[in-house]
Coordinates of C-alpha atoms in Angstrom, one line a residue:
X891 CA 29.7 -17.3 9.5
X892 CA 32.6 -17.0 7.1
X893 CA 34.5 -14.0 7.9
X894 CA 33.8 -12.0 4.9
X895 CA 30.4 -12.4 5.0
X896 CA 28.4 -9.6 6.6
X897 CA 24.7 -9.4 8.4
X898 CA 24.3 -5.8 6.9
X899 CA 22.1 -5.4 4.0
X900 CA 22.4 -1.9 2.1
X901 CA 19.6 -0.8 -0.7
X902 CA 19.6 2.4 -2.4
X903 CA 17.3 4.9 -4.4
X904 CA 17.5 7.5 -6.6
X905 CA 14.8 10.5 -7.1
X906 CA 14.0 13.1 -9.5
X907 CA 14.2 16.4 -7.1
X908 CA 10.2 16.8 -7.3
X909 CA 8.5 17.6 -4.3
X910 CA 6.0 14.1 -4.9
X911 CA 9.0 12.4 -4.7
X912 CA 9.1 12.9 -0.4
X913 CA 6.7 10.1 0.4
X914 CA 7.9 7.9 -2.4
X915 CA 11.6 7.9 0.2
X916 CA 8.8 7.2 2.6
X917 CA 7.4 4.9 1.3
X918 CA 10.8 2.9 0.2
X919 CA 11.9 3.1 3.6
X920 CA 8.2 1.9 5.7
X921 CA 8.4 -1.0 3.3
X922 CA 12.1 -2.2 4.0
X923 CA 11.8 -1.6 7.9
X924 CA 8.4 -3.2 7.7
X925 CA 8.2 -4.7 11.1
X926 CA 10.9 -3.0 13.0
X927 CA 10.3 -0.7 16.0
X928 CA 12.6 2.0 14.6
X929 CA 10.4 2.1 11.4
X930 CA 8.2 5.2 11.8
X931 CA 11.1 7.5 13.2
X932 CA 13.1 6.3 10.1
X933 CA 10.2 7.5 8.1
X934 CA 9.9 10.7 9.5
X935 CA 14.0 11.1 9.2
X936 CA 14.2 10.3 5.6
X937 CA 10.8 13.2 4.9
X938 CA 12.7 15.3 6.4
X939 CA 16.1 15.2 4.9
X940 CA 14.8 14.7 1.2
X941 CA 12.7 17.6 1.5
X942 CA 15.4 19.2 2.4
X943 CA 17.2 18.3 -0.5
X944 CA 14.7 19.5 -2.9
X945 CA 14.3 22.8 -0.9
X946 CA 17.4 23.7 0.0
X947 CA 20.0 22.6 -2.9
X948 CA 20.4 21.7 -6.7
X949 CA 18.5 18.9 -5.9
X950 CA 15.1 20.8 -6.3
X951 CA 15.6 22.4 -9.4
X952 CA 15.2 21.2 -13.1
X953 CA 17.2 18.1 -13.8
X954 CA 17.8 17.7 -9.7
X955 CA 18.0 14.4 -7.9
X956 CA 18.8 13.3 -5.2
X957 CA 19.9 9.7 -3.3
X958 CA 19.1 7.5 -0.6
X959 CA 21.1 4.9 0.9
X960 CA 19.6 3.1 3.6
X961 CA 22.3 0.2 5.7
X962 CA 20.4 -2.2 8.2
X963 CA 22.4 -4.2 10.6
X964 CA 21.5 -6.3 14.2
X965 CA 22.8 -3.1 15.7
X966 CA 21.9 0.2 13.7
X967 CA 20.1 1.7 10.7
X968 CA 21.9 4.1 8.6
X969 CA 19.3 6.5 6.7
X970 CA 21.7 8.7 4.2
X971 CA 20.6 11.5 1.5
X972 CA 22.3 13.1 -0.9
X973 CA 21.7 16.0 -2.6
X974 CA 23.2 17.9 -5.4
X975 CA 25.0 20.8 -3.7
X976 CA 24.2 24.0 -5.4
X977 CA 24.4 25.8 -1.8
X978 CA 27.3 28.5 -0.4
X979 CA 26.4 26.5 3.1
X980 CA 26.6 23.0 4.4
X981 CA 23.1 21.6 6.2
X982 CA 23.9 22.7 10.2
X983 CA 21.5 21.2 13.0
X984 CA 20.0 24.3 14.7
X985 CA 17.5 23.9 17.4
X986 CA 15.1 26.4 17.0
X987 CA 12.4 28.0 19.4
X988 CA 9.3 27.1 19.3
X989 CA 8.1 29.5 17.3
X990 CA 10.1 29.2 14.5
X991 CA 8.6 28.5 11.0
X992 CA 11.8 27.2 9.4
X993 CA 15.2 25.5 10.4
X994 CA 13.9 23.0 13.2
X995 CA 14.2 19.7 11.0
X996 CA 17.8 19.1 11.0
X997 CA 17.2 19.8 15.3
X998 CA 14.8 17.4 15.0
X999 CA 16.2 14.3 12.9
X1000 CA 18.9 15.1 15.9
X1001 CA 16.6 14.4 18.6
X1002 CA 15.1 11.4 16.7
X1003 CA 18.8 9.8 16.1
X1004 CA 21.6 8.5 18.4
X1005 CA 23.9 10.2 15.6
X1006 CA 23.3 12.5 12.9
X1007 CA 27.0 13.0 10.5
X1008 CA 27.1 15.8 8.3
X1009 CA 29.7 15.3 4.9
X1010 CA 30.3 17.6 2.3
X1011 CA 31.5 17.8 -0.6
X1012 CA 32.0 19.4 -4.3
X1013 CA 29.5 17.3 -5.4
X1014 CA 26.7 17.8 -2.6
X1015 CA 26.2 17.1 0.8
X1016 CA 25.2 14.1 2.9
X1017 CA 23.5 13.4 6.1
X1018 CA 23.1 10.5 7.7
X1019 CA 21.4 9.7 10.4
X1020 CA 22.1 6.7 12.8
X1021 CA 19.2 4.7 15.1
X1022 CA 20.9 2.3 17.2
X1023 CA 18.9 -0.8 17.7
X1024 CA 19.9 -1.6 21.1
X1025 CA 20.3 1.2 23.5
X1026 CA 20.6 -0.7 26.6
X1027 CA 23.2 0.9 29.3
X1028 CA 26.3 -1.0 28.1
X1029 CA 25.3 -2.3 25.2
X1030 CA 27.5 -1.7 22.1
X1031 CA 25.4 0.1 19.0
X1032 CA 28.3 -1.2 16.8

């Protein structure tokens, strides 16, 4: 392999912020991990952290939008979303009781993930989340 060449492949998506557009993210994502093991929690990551987006920034209201990158490599897939900002907060994992109604899906994209990154900025806020493909004892996810 040449050494500029890379195994990664990276595809990216844009969305209105409408709430129909959730399971078109899912959708996107089942049909470019198609096959992998890590598939359905990737899924289930990228619901959550667009409806997030529409619910909890700039994203969700008129003219909103907000982005998804997805990176797949031999060792990890990167699920990222970006939203439009709009909020006084960043997006913080909290791990919630049981009974909670709200605030458990950041706590639990964290338990899904081997790493979840938080990065804000002026512009918004991303989160990505990490899935390492080999989690053997020794092995190296990068």
């Amino acid at each position: 392999m040449h050494e500029y060449t890379s195994s990664a492949r990276v595809w990216g998506l844009s969305c209105p912020g409408f709430p129909e557009e959730v399971s078109r993210a899912r959708r996107w994502t089942r049909d470019i991990l198609r096959g992998s093991p890590l598939a359905e929690d990737a899924e289930l990551i990228v619901s959550e952290l667009s409806a997030n987006a529409i619910l909890h920034t700039a994203s969700g209201q008129t003219s909103g939008s907000f982005h998804l990158a997805l990176a797949v490599s031999p060792q990890v897939i990167a699920l990222s979303v970006t939203d439009d900002g709009g909020t006084g907060t960043a997006p913080k994992i909290e791990h919630q009781d049981q009974e909670a109604e709200h605030g458990r899906g950041l706590g639990m994209v964290s338990v899904l993930a081997h790493r979840v990154v938080i990065h804000s900025s002026q512009n918004g806020h991303t989160v990505t989340a990490e899935l390492f493909t080999d989690t053997r004892p020794g092995a190296h996810p990068c």
